[in-house]
Amino acid sequence: MLRVEGVSVSYRDFEAVHDISFEVSGGQWLMLAGPNGAGKSTLLKAIAKVLRYQGKVYLDGMDTARLKTKEMARRMGVLHQHHTLGYPYTVEQLVGLGRYAHQSFLSHADPDGRRMVDEALALCGLSGLRRQNVLTLSGGELQRAFLAQVFAQGTRLLLLDEPASHLDLAYQRLIFDTVRDWLQTPGRAVMSVVHDLQLARRYGTHALFMKQGRSVAFGARDSVFTRKNLQAVWDMKVGDWFIWLNEPWLMDKKG
Amino acid sequence: MLALVMLTGLVCVALGSVPIPLDKTASILWDGVLGRDLTGNTQAVIILTVRLPRVISVFLVGAALSLCGAAMQGLLRNPLADGATLGVSSGASLGAMLAILMGIQLPMLPLAGTAVLSVIFAFLSLLLVLFLAFALDRSLATNTIILIGVILTMFMGSLMSLLISFSGPRLRSLTFWTLGSLSGAGYAEALFLLLALVVCGLVLLAHARELDAFAMGEENARAIGVSVRRVKLTVMAAVSVLIGVCVSIGGSIGFVGLVIPHISRLIMGPAHKRLLITSLLLGGVFLMLCDLAARTLLSPVELPLGVVTSLIGAVFFMFILANTRRRAA
């Protein structure tokens, strides 16, 4: 579905991403992980054509450099980490804009639009908030609204840039569970940048570890999440750190 | 809304230094539309040759400036933005002022000299803003554009002050012109404005959904399939042509593009399809009323229109700002 061949991204004389290649197929959830500054978000932005890059990106076998913006949006949905809203649109209006790429320039005809928006709202648990002003939503609700917008786009591939890193535990779980539910339909795939290794391991089917702009390991989740790779990328014993973090502090106390 | 426009227009045509009853005004206008002979009728002369073309021009300038403000506020996701924030208005003013000072005129087209230079300068200011924004920040981020627009406006303001101080005997006309006025507007000006408003207005209305997408964030707009750079350039070009034409005919008339879209958003909500049309109509109504005040408040002395809009607009805007803050707190 998505094939990335030798992609590099440079800012003037600094190379943020160097010669990355990988592939994502239907049913897979690829987790892009690595320390800060590893180039994960830069790589995602290059694939989404927000940043210029060298190399090739193929979407459904087509070179994305030749795809028009609308065509890209019909095939690939992108959820960014932060959102800037200035005006009191309703949740429904926000989600409805996800149909933009399916509507023609002058006649806005979109036979599937209504159904797709309703389904996306229902999947994200927002049906009750459809008339709500987006400026009054909590961070978690707003992220779900944008996730619903991406779902309404009706693509088979999702690119998520740290979709839940600024959210509390309940919303993190809600966002990841929602994406996992979406992925149940055959032929769909997800690629996401994730900071939290526990979430990456819990939800991912595949992983790509990056360090200083380079790929360190790529493949099925269990072949990438090895003690050796984790230590190479984070320069520390990640397993020991998690054991220390997860010492049974809750179980110590009653109530 | 259309009835409001017609009623305000009728009142503005009827009132002035010589007030004419509304029913009489309406019948003269109707006779004028039917092409009946009104020779010798003084009131008809006042209405049809002086007031009507002026009121039409004022409506069109108000509609155009307000439409531009609404479009820029969506594009830049900033309720305080309008054509002026981009530096397009000041660029257009500088161009028009240069045309007046140098006496540039095109044969057969008396309006075109000022307008052409005004539009060219509006475009050049736009290109300069975009070039500088692109050089500093390749993504053409909205904050960068606004900052550069503010700097450019200040720079153009200094150049205009410089021109005024060297303009000698033409000083008075230039100063009055920079304050904004449509006192001399005739049917030719109205037709010119109408053409610009129809063409650029349709371009902006055709981009209502894209403006909604921009209002929800530029990165997100790109993600849902909007050609961010093309839409930005198209909207900015339409805005600069409209502002260039308005400034060349009416001078600098501030605050219409800031206040009216704000009120329209409160009435109609933020979706641009309705917002643009409402801003357009309300902007015309607002400026017609301001022009009426300019003509009648200190009659027979006429106030510059730009001064009236700024006086009303600034007070109103402070009220809106205070209200918004209070609600936020």
Coordinates of C-alpha atoms in Angstrom, one line a residue:
Chain A
M1 CA 0.0 0.0 0.0
L2 CA 2.8 2.4 1.0
R3 CA 6.4 1.9 -0.2
V4 CA 9.1 4.3 0.8
E5 CA 12.4 4.0 -1.1
G6 CA 15.6 5.8 -0.1
V7 CA 13.9 8.9 1.4
S8 CA 16.1 11.6 2.7
V9 CA 15.2 15.1 4.0
S10 CA 17.6 18.0 4.4
Y11 CA 17.3 21.4 6.0
R12 CA 20.0 23.4 4.4
D13 CA 23.2 21.5 5.3
F14 CA 21.6 19.3 8.0
E15 CA 20.3 16.0 7.0
A16 CA 17.3 15.2 9.3
V17 CA 16.4 11.9 7.6
H18 CA 18.9 9.7 5.7
D19 CA 18.0 7.1 3.1
I20 CA 15.0 5.4 4.8
S21 CA 13.2 2.6 3.1
F22 CA 10.2 0.5 4.3
E23 CA 6.9 -0.8 3.2
V24 CA 3.4 -0.9 4.9
S25 CA 0.7 -3.4 3.7
G26 CA -3.0 -3.8 4.4
G27 CA -3.8 -4.9 8.0
Q28 CA -0.5 -3.5 9.4
W29 CA 0.1 -0.8 11.9
L30 CA 3.6 0.4 11.6
M31 CA 5.0 2.2 14.7
L32 CA 7.7 4.7 14.0
A33 CA 9.8 5.1 17.2
G34 CA 13.0 6.6 18.3
P35 CA 14.4 9.3 20.6
N36 CA 13.7 13.0 20.2
G37 CA 15.4 14.4 17.1
A38 CA 15.5 11.0 15.4
G39 CA 13.6 12.4 12.4
K40 CA 10.3 10.4 12.9
S41 CA 7.9 13.4 12.4
T42 CA 10.1 14.7 9.6
L43 CA 9.8 11.4 7.8
L44 CA 6.1 11.4 8.3
K45 CA 5.8 15.0 7.0
A46 CA 7.9 14.1 3.9
I47 CA 5.6 11.1 3.1
A48 CA 2.6 13.5 3.5
K49 CA 4.4 15.9 1.1
V50 CA 4.5 18.7 3.7
L51 CA 8.3 18.7 3.4
R52 CA 10.5 18.3 0.4
Y53 CA 12.4 15.1 0.1
Q54 CA 14.8 13.1 -2.0
G55 CA 13.9 9.5 -2.9
K56 CA 10.6 7.9 -3.9
V57 CA 7.3 7.3 -2.1
Y58 CA 4.7 5.0 -3.7
L59 CA 1.1 5.0 -2.7
D60 CA -0.9 2.1 -4.1
G61 CA 1.9 1.7 -6.6
M62 CA 1.8 5.3 -7.8
D63 CA 4.6 7.8 -7.3
T64 CA 3.2 10.4 -4.9
A65 CA 5.3 13.1 -6.5
R66 CA 3.0 12.8 -9.5
L67 CA -0.2 12.7 -7.4
K68 CA -2.3 15.8 -7.0
T69 CA -3.1 17.0 -3.5
K70 CA -6.8 15.9 -3.7
E71 CA -5.8 12.5 -5.1
M72 CA -3.4 12.1 -2.2
A73 CA -6.1 13.1 0.2
R74 CA -8.4 10.4 -1.2
R75 CA -5.8 7.8 -0.6
M76 CA -4.0 8.9 2.6
G77 CA -5.3 10.6 5.7
V78 CA -2.9 12.5 8.0
L79 CA -3.6 13.4 11.6
H80 CA -1.2 16.0 13.0
Q81 CA -0.3 16.3 16.6
H82 CA -1.4 19.9 17.3
H83 CA -4.4 21.8 15.9
T84 CA -4.9 25.5 15.7
L85 CA -8.5 26.6 15.6
G86 CA -9.7 30.2 15.6
Y87 CA -13.4 30.1 14.9
P88 CA -16.4 28.4 16.5
Y89 CA -17.2 25.7 13.9
T90 CA -19.3 22.8 15.0
V91 CA -17.8 19.3 15.4
E92 CA -19.9 18.2 12.4
Q93 CA -18.6 21.0 10.2
L94 CA -15.0 20.1 11.2
V95 CA -15.6 16.4 10.4
G96 CA -17.5 17.2 7.2
L97 CA -14.4 19.0 5.8
G98 CA -12.8 15.6 5.6
R99 CA -15.0 15.1 2.6
Y100 CA -13.3 18.0 0.7
A101 CA -11.2 15.8 -1.6
H102 CA -14.3 13.9 -2.7
Q103 CA -16.3 17.0 -3.8
S104 CA -15.9 18.7 -7.1
F105 CA -14.8 22.4 -7.3
L106 CA -18.2 24.0 -8.0
S107 CA -20.9 21.3 -7.5
H108 CA -20.2 20.0 -4.0
A109 CA -22.1 16.8 -4.7
D110 CA -20.9 13.9 -2.5
P111 CA -23.3 11.0 -2.3
D112 CA -21.4 9.2 0.4
G113 CA -20.6 12.3 2.4
R114 CA -23.5 12.2 4.9
R115 CA -23.1 8.5 5.7
M116 CA -19.3 8.8 6.0
V117 CA -19.5 11.7 8.4
D118 CA -22.1 10.0 10.5
E119 CA -20.0 6.8 10.7
A120 CA -16.9 8.7 11.5
L121 CA -18.7 10.6 14.3
A122 CA -20.1 7.3 15.7
L123 CA -16.8 5.5 15.5
C124 CA -15.1 8.3 17.5
G125 CA -18.0 8.5 20.0
L126 CA -18.9 12.0 19.0
S127 CA -22.4 11.6 17.7
G128 CA -23.7 13.4 20.8
L129 CA -21.3 16.3 20.3
R130 CA -22.0 17.0 16.6
R131 CA -23.5 20.4 17.2
Q132 CA -20.9 21.4 19.8
N133 CA -18.6 24.4 19.2
V134 CA -15.1 23.0 18.6
L135 CA -13.5 25.8 20.7
T136 CA -15.2 24.4 23.8
L137 CA -13.9 20.9 23.4
S138 CA -11.3 19.4 25.7
G139 CA -7.9 18.4 24.2
G140 CA -9.0 14.7 24.0
E141 CA -12.3 15.5 22.4
L142 CA -10.7 17.8 19.8
Q143 CA -8.2 15.1 18.9
R144 CA -11.1 12.7 18.4
A145 CA -12.9 15.2 16.3
F146 CA -9.8 15.5 14.0
L147 CA -9.5 11.7 14.0
A148 CA -13.1 11.6 12.9
Q149 CA -12.3 14.0 10.1
V150 CA -9.5 11.7 8.9
F151 CA -11.9 8.7 9.0
A152 CA -14.5 10.7 7.0
Q153 CA -11.9 11.2 4.3
G154 CA -12.5 7.5 3.5
T155 CA -8.8 6.6 2.9
R156 CA -7.3 3.1 3.3
L157 CA -4.1 4.5 4.8
L158 CA -3.7 6.7 7.9
L159 CA -0.6 8.6 9.0
L160 CA -0.7 9.7 12.6
D161 CA 1.9 12.0 14.1
E162 CA 2.0 11.3 17.9
P163 CA -1.8 11.1 18.0
A164 CA -2.1 10.9 21.8
S165 CA 1.1 12.1 23.3
H166 CA -0.4 15.2 25.0
L167 CA -3.5 13.4 26.2
D168 CA -4.3 11.7 29.5
L169 CA -4.3 7.9 29.9
A170 CA -8.0 7.5 29.3
Y171 CA -7.9 9.5 26.0
Q172 CA -4.7 7.8 24.9
R173 CA -6.4 4.5 25.2
L174 CA -9.6 5.7 23.5
I175 CA -7.6 7.1 20.5
F176 CA -5.6 4.0 20.1
D177 CA -8.5 1.6 20.6
T178 CA -10.5 3.7 18.0
V179 CA -7.7 3.4 15.5
R180 CA -7.5 -0.3 16.1
D181 CA -11.2 -0.7 15.5
W182 CA -10.9 1.2 12.3
L183 CA -8.0 -1.1 11.2
Q184 CA -10.2 -4.2 11.6
T185 CA -11.7 -3.6 8.1
P186 CA -9.5 -5.5 5.6
G187 CA -7.2 -3.6 3.3
R188 CA -6.6 -0.7 5.7
A189 CA -3.2 0.2 7.2
V190 CA -1.8 2.7 9.7
M191 CA 1.6 4.3 10.2
S192 CA 2.2 6.3 13.3
V193 CA 4.9 8.2 15.1
V194 CA 4.7 7.1 18.7
H195 CA 6.8 8.2 21.7
D196 CA 5.4 5.8 24.2
L197 CA 7.1 2.4 23.6
Q198 CA 4.5 0.6 25.6
L199 CA 1.7 1.8 23.4
A200 CA 3.8 1.1 20.3
R201 CA 4.3 -2.5 21.4
R202 CA 0.8 -3.0 22.5
Y203 CA -0.9 -1.7 19.3
G204 CA 1.7 -2.0 16.6
T205 CA 2.0 -5.0 14.2
H206 CA 5.3 -3.7 12.8
A207 CA 7.9 -1.2 13.9
L208 CA 10.6 1.0 12.5
F209 CA 13.2 2.3 14.9
M210 CA 15.1 5.4 14.0
K211 CA 18.1 7.2 15.4
Q212 CA 19.7 10.4 14.2
G213 CA 17.8 10.3 10.9
R214 CA 18.7 6.7 10.1
S215 CA 16.8 3.4 10.2
V216 CA 18.1 1.1 12.9
A217 CA 15.6 -1.7 12.6
F218 CA 12.5 -2.4 10.6
G219 CA 10.1 -5.4 10.5
A220 CA 7.4 -7.3 12.4
R221 CA 7.0 -5.9 15.9
D222 CA 8.6 -8.7 17.8
S223 CA 11.7 -8.8 15.5
V224 CA 12.3 -5.1 16.1
F225 CA 11.4 -4.8 19.8
T226 CA 14.5 -6.7 20.9
R227 CA 16.8 -5.9 23.9
K228 CA 19.7 -5.2 21.5
N229 CA 17.7 -2.8 19.3
L230 CA 16.2 -0.9 22.2
Q231 CA 19.6 -0.4 23.8
A232 CA 21.1 0.6 20.5
V233 CA 18.5 3.3 19.8
W234 CA 17.9 4.7 23.3
D235 CA 21.5 4.1 24.7
M236 CA 20.0 2.6 27.9
K237 CA 18.5 -0.6 29.1
V238 CA 14.9 0.1 28.2
G239 CA 13.6 -3.1 29.7
D240 CA 15.1 -2.3 33.1
W241 CA 13.7 1.1 32.9
F242 CA 10.2 -0.2 32.3
I243 CA 10.5 -2.8 35.1
W244 CA 11.5 0.1 37.4
L245 CA 8.6 2.2 36.2
N246 CA 6.1 -0.6 36.5
E247 CA 7.1 -1.8 40.0
P248 CA 3.8 -3.0 41.6
W249 CA 3.0 0.4 43.2
L250 CA -0.7 0.1 42.8
M251 CA -0.8 -3.4 44.2
D252 CA 1.1 -2.4 47.4
K253 CA -1.9 -0.6 48.8
K254 CA -5.3 -1.7 49.5
G255 CA -8.2 0.4 48.1
Chain B
M1 CA -30.7 41.0 4.0
L2 CA -31.3 42.3 0.5
A3 CA -34.3 44.3 1.7
L4 CA -32.0 45.9 4.3
V5 CA -29.6 46.9 1.6
M6 CA -32.4 48.4 -0.6
L7 CA -34.0 50.2 2.4
T8 CA -30.6 51.7 3.5
G9 CA -29.8 52.6 0.0
L10 CA -33.1 54.4 -0.4
V11 CA -32.7 56.3 2.9
C12 CA -29.1 57.3 2.0
V13 CA -30.2 58.6 -1.4
A14 CA -33.1 60.5 0.2
L15 CA -31.1 62.2 2.9
G16 CA -28.5 64.8 2.5
S17 CA -28.0 68.6 2.7
V18 CA -31.3 68.8 0.8
P19 CA -33.6 66.1 2.3
I20 CA -36.1 64.6 -0.2
P21 CA -39.1 62.6 1.1
L22 CA -38.7 58.8 0.8
D23 CA -41.8 58.3 -1.4
K24 CA -40.6 61.1 -3.7
T25 CA -37.1 59.6 -3.9
A26 CA -38.5 56.1 -4.7
S27 CA -40.7 57.5 -7.5
I28 CA -37.8 59.4 -9.0
L29 CA -35.6 56.3 -8.8
W30 CA -38.4 54.3 -10.5
D31 CA -38.8 56.9 -13.2
G32 CA -35.0 56.9 -13.7
V33 CA -35.0 53.1 -14.0
L34 CA -37.9 53.3 -16.6
G35 CA -35.9 55.9 -18.5
R36 CA -38.6 58.6 -18.2
D37 CA -37.7 62.2 -19.0
L38 CA -36.9 64.1 -15.8
T39 CA -35.4 67.2 -17.3
G40 CA -36.0 70.3 -15.2
N41 CA -36.7 68.3 -12.0
T42 CA -34.0 69.6 -9.6
Q43 CA -34.6 66.8 -7.1
A44 CA -34.2 64.2 -9.8
V45 CA -30.9 65.8 -10.9
I46 CA -29.7 65.7 -7.3
I47 CA -30.7 62.1 -6.8
L48 CA -29.8 60.6 -10.2
T49 CA -26.6 62.5 -11.0
V50 CA -25.1 63.1 -7.5
R51 CA -26.4 60.9 -4.8
L52 CA -27.3 57.6 -6.5
P53 CA -23.9 57.0 -8.1
R54 CA -22.2 58.0 -4.9
V55 CA -24.4 55.7 -2.8
I56 CA -23.8 52.8 -5.2
S57 CA -20.1 53.4 -5.2
V58 CA -20.0 53.5 -1.4
F59 CA -22.0 50.3 -1.2
L60 CA -19.7 48.5 -3.5
V61 CA -16.5 49.8 -1.7
G62 CA -18.0 48.7 1.6
A63 CA -19.0 45.3 0.3
A64 CA -15.6 44.8 -1.4
L65 CA -13.5 45.8 1.7
S66 CA -15.7 43.7 4.0
L67 CA -15.5 40.7 1.7
C68 CA -11.7 41.0 1.6
G69 CA -11.5 41.2 5.3
A70 CA -13.6 38.1 5.8
A71 CA -11.5 36.2 3.3
M72 CA -8.2 37.3 4.8
Q73 CA -9.4 36.5 8.3
G74 CA -10.2 32.9 7.2
L75 CA -7.0 32.5 5.2
L76 CA -4.8 33.7 8.0
R77 CA -6.9 32.3 10.8
N78 CA -6.8 35.6 12.5
P79 CA -9.9 37.7 13.3
L80 CA -7.8 40.8 13.4
A81 CA -6.5 40.4 9.9
D82 CA -7.7 42.1 6.7
G83 CA -6.3 43.4 3.5
A84 CA -4.6 46.2 5.5
T85 CA -2.7 43.8 7.7
L86 CA -1.1 42.3 4.7
G87 CA 0.2 45.7 3.6
V88 CA -1.9 45.5 0.4
S89 CA -4.0 48.6 1.3
S90 CA -1.0 50.7 2.0
G91 CA 0.7 49.5 -1.1
A92 CA -2.4 50.4 -3.1
S93 CA -2.5 53.8 -1.4
L94 CA 1.2 54.5 -2.3
G95 CA 0.5 53.6 -5.9
A96 CA -2.5 55.8 -6.1
M97 CA -0.7 58.7 -4.5
L98 CA 2.2 58.3 -6.9
A99 CA -0.3 58.3 -9.8
I100 CA -1.9 61.5 -8.6
L101 CA 1.4 63.2 -7.9
M102 CA 2.9 62.3 -11.3
G103 CA -0.4 63.0 -13.1
I104 CA -0.5 59.5 -14.6
Q105 CA -3.6 59.0 -16.8
L106 CA -4.5 56.6 -19.5
P107 CA -6.1 58.1 -22.7
M108 CA -9.9 57.6 -22.9
L109 CA -9.9 56.0 -19.4
P110 CA -9.8 58.8 -16.8
L111 CA -10.1 56.4 -13.8
A112 CA -7.6 53.8 -15.0
G113 CA -4.4 55.7 -14.4
T114 CA -4.8 55.7 -10.6
A115 CA -6.4 52.3 -10.5
V116 CA -3.8 50.6 -12.6
L117 CA -0.9 51.9 -10.5
S118 CA -2.9 51.2 -7.3
V119 CA -3.5 47.6 -8.3
I120 CA 0.1 47.1 -9.5
F121 CA 1.4 48.4 -6.2
A122 CA -1.1 46.3 -4.3
F123 CA 0.2 43.3 -6.2
L124 CA 3.8 44.3 -5.7
S125 CA 3.2 44.7 -2.0
L126 CA 1.7 41.2 -2.0
L127 CA 4.6 39.7 -3.9
L128 CA 7.0 41.4 -1.6
V129 CA 5.2 40.0 1.5
L130 CA 5.1 36.6 -0.1
F131 CA 8.8 36.7 -1.2
L132 CA 10.0 37.9 2.3
A133 CA 7.7 35.3 4.0
F134 CA 9.0 32.6 1.7
A135 CA 12.6 33.6 2.3
L136 CA 12.2 33.5 6.1
D137 CA 9.9 30.5 6.3
R138 CA 9.3 28.3 3.2
S139 CA 5.9 27.1 4.4
L140 CA 4.5 30.6 4.0
A141 CA 3.3 30.4 7.6
T142 CA 0.5 32.8 8.4
N143 CA 2.2 34.5 11.4
T144 CA 5.2 35.3 9.3
I145 CA 3.0 36.9 6.6
I146 CA 1.1 39.1 9.1
L147 CA 4.4 40.3 10.7
I148 CA 5.8 41.2 7.4
G149 CA 2.5 42.9 6.4
V150 CA 2.7 45.1 9.5
I151 CA 6.3 46.0 8.8
L152 CA 5.5 46.8 5.2
T153 CA 2.4 48.9 6.2
M154 CA 4.7 51.0 8.4
F155 CA 7.3 51.3 5.7
M156 CA 4.6 52.4 3.1
G157 CA 3.2 54.9 5.6
S158 CA 6.6 56.5 5.9
L159 CA 6.9 56.7 2.2
M160 CA 3.5 58.3 1.9
S161 CA 4.3 60.9 4.6
L162 CA 7.5 61.6 2.7
L163 CA 5.5 62.1 -0.6
I164 CA 3.0 64.4 1.2
S165 CA 5.7 66.5 2.7
F166 CA 7.2 67.1 -0.8
S167 CA 3.9 67.5 -2.6
G168 CA 3.6 71.3 -2.1
P169 CA 0.4 72.8 -3.5
R170 CA -1.2 69.3 -4.0
L171 CA -0.9 68.6 -0.3
R172 CA -4.5 69.3 0.6
S173 CA -6.0 67.1 -2.0
L174 CA -3.6 64.3 -1.2
T175 CA -4.3 64.5 2.6
F176 CA -8.0 64.5 2.0
W177 CA -7.6 61.5 -0.3
T178 CA -5.6 59.5 2.2
L179 CA -8.4 60.0 4.7
G180 CA -10.8 58.3 2.3
S181 CA -13.7 59.8 0.5
L182 CA -16.2 58.9 -2.2
S183 CA -17.6 62.4 -2.6
G184 CA -16.8 62.6 -6.3
A185 CA -17.8 59.1 -7.3
G186 CA -20.0 58.9 -10.4
Y187 CA -21.4 56.1 -12.5
A188 CA -18.1 55.3 -14.2
E189 CA -16.5 54.7 -10.7
A190 CA -19.5 52.6 -9.8
L191 CA -19.3 50.5 -12.9
F192 CA -15.6 49.9 -12.4
L193 CA -16.1 48.9 -8.8
L194 CA -19.0 46.6 -9.8
L195 CA -16.8 44.8 -12.4
A196 CA -14.0 44.3 -9.9
L197 CA -16.4 43.1 -7.2
V198 CA -18.2 40.6 -9.5
V199 CA -15.0 39.0 -10.8
C200 CA -13.0 38.9 -7.6
G201 CA -16.1 38.3 -5.5
L202 CA -16.9 35.2 -7.5
V203 CA -13.3 34.0 -7.2
L204 CA -13.5 34.4 -3.4
L205 CA -17.0 32.8 -3.1
A206 CA -15.7 29.8 -5.1
H207 CA -13.1 29.3 -2.5
A208 CA -15.4 29.3 0.6
R209 CA -14.7 25.7 1.5
E210 CA -11.0 26.2 1.1
L211 CA -11.2 29.2 3.5
D212 CA -13.0 27.0 6.0
A213 CA -10.2 24.5 5.7
F214 CA -7.6 27.2 6.3
A215 CA -9.6 28.5 9.3
M216 CA -9.1 25.0 10.8
G217 CA -5.3 25.1 10.3
E218 CA -3.0 25.2 7.3
E219 CA -1.4 21.7 7.9
N220 CA -4.9 20.2 8.3
A221 CA -6.0 22.0 5.1
R222 CA -3.2 20.3 3.1
A223 CA -4.0 17.0 4.7
I224 CA -7.6 17.0 3.5
G225 CA -6.5 17.8 0.0
V226 CA -6.4 21.6 -0.3
S227 CA -3.7 23.0 -2.6
V228 CA -2.5 25.3 0.0
R229 CA -0.1 27.5 -2.0
R230 CA -2.4 27.8 -5.0
V231 CA -5.4 28.8 -2.9
K232 CA -3.3 31.3 -0.9
L233 CA -2.1 32.9 -4.0
T234 CA -5.5 33.0 -5.7
V235 CA -7.3 34.5 -2.6
M236 CA -4.5 37.0 -2.0
A237 CA -4.5 38.1 -5.7
A238 CA -8.3 38.6 -5.7
V239 CA -8.0 40.5 -2.5
S240 CA -5.3 42.7 -3.7
V241 CA -7.1 43.6 -7.0
L242 CA -10.3 44.5 -5.1
I243 CA -8.4 46.6 -2.5
G244 CA -6.3 48.2 -5.3
V245 CA -9.5 49.3 -7.2
C246 CA -11.3 50.4 -4.0
V247 CA -8.3 52.5 -2.8
S248 CA -7.8 54.1 -6.2
I249 CA -11.4 55.3 -6.1
G250 CA -12.1 56.0 -2.4
G251 CA -8.7 56.3 -0.7
S252 CA -8.0 54.5 2.6
I253 CA -11.1 53.5 4.3
G254 CA -10.3 51.5 7.4
F255 CA -12.1 49.2 9.9
V256 CA -14.8 48.1 7.5
G257 CA -12.9 44.9 6.7
L258 CA -12.3 44.2 10.4
V259 CA -15.6 45.0 12.1
I260 CA -18.1 43.8 9.6
P261 CA -16.8 40.2 9.2
H262 CA -16.7 40.0 12.9
I263 CA -20.4 40.9 13.2
S264 CA -21.3 38.7 10.3
R265 CA -19.6 35.8 12.0
L266 CA -21.6 36.4 15.2
I267 CA -24.8 36.3 13.1
M268 CA -24.1 33.6 10.6
G269 CA -21.4 31.5 12.2
P270 CA -17.9 30.9 10.8
A271 CA -18.7 28.8 7.7
H272 CA -17.4 31.0 4.8
K273 CA -20.2 30.2 2.3
R274 CA -22.6 32.3 4.3
L275 CA -20.0 34.5 6.0
L276 CA -18.7 35.9 2.8
I277 CA -22.1 36.8 1.4
T278 CA -23.3 38.3 4.7
S279 CA -20.0 40.3 5.1
L280 CA -20.4 41.6 1.6
L281 CA -24.0 42.9 2.1
L282 CA -23.5 44.2 5.7
G283 CA -20.2 45.9 4.6
G284 CA -22.1 47.8 1.9
V285 CA -24.9 48.8 4.4
F286 CA -22.3 49.9 7.0
L287 CA -20.4 52.1 4.6
M288 CA -23.6 53.6 3.2
L289 CA -24.6 54.6 6.7
C290 CA -21.1 56.0 7.5
D291 CA -21.2 58.0 4.3
L292 CA -24.6 59.3 5.2
A293 CA -23.2 60.4 8.6
A294 CA -20.1 62.0 6.8
R295 CA -22.4 64.0 4.6
T296 CA -25.0 65.1 7.1
L297 CA -23.6 65.3 10.6
L298 CA -21.8 68.7 10.1
S299 CA -23.6 69.7 6.9
P300 CA -22.6 71.7 4.9
V301 CA -19.1 70.6 5.9
E302 CA -18.4 67.1 4.7
L303 CA -16.3 64.7 6.8
P304 CA -13.9 62.3 5.2
L305 CA -15.5 58.9 5.0
G306 CA -12.4 57.2 6.3
V307 CA -12.5 59.3 9.5
V308 CA -16.1 58.3 10.2
T309 CA -15.5 54.6 9.7
S310 CA -12.4 54.8 11.9
L311 CA -14.3 56.7 14.6
I312 CA -17.2 54.3 14.6
G313 CA -15.1 51.2 13.9
A314 CA -12.5 51.8 16.6
V315 CA -15.1 52.3 19.3
F316 CA -17.1 49.4 18.2
F317 CA -14.0 47.2 17.9
M318 CA -12.9 48.0 21.4
F319 CA -16.4 47.1 22.6
I320 CA -16.1 43.7 20.8
L321 CA -12.6 43.1 22.1
A322 CA -13.7 43.9 25.7
N323 CA -16.7 41.7 25.3
T324 CA -14.7 38.8 24.0
R325 CA -12.2 39.1 26.8
R326 CA -14.9 39.3 29.4
R327 CA -16.5 36.1 28.0
A328 CA -13.2 34.4 27.9
A329 CA -12.5 35.3 31.6

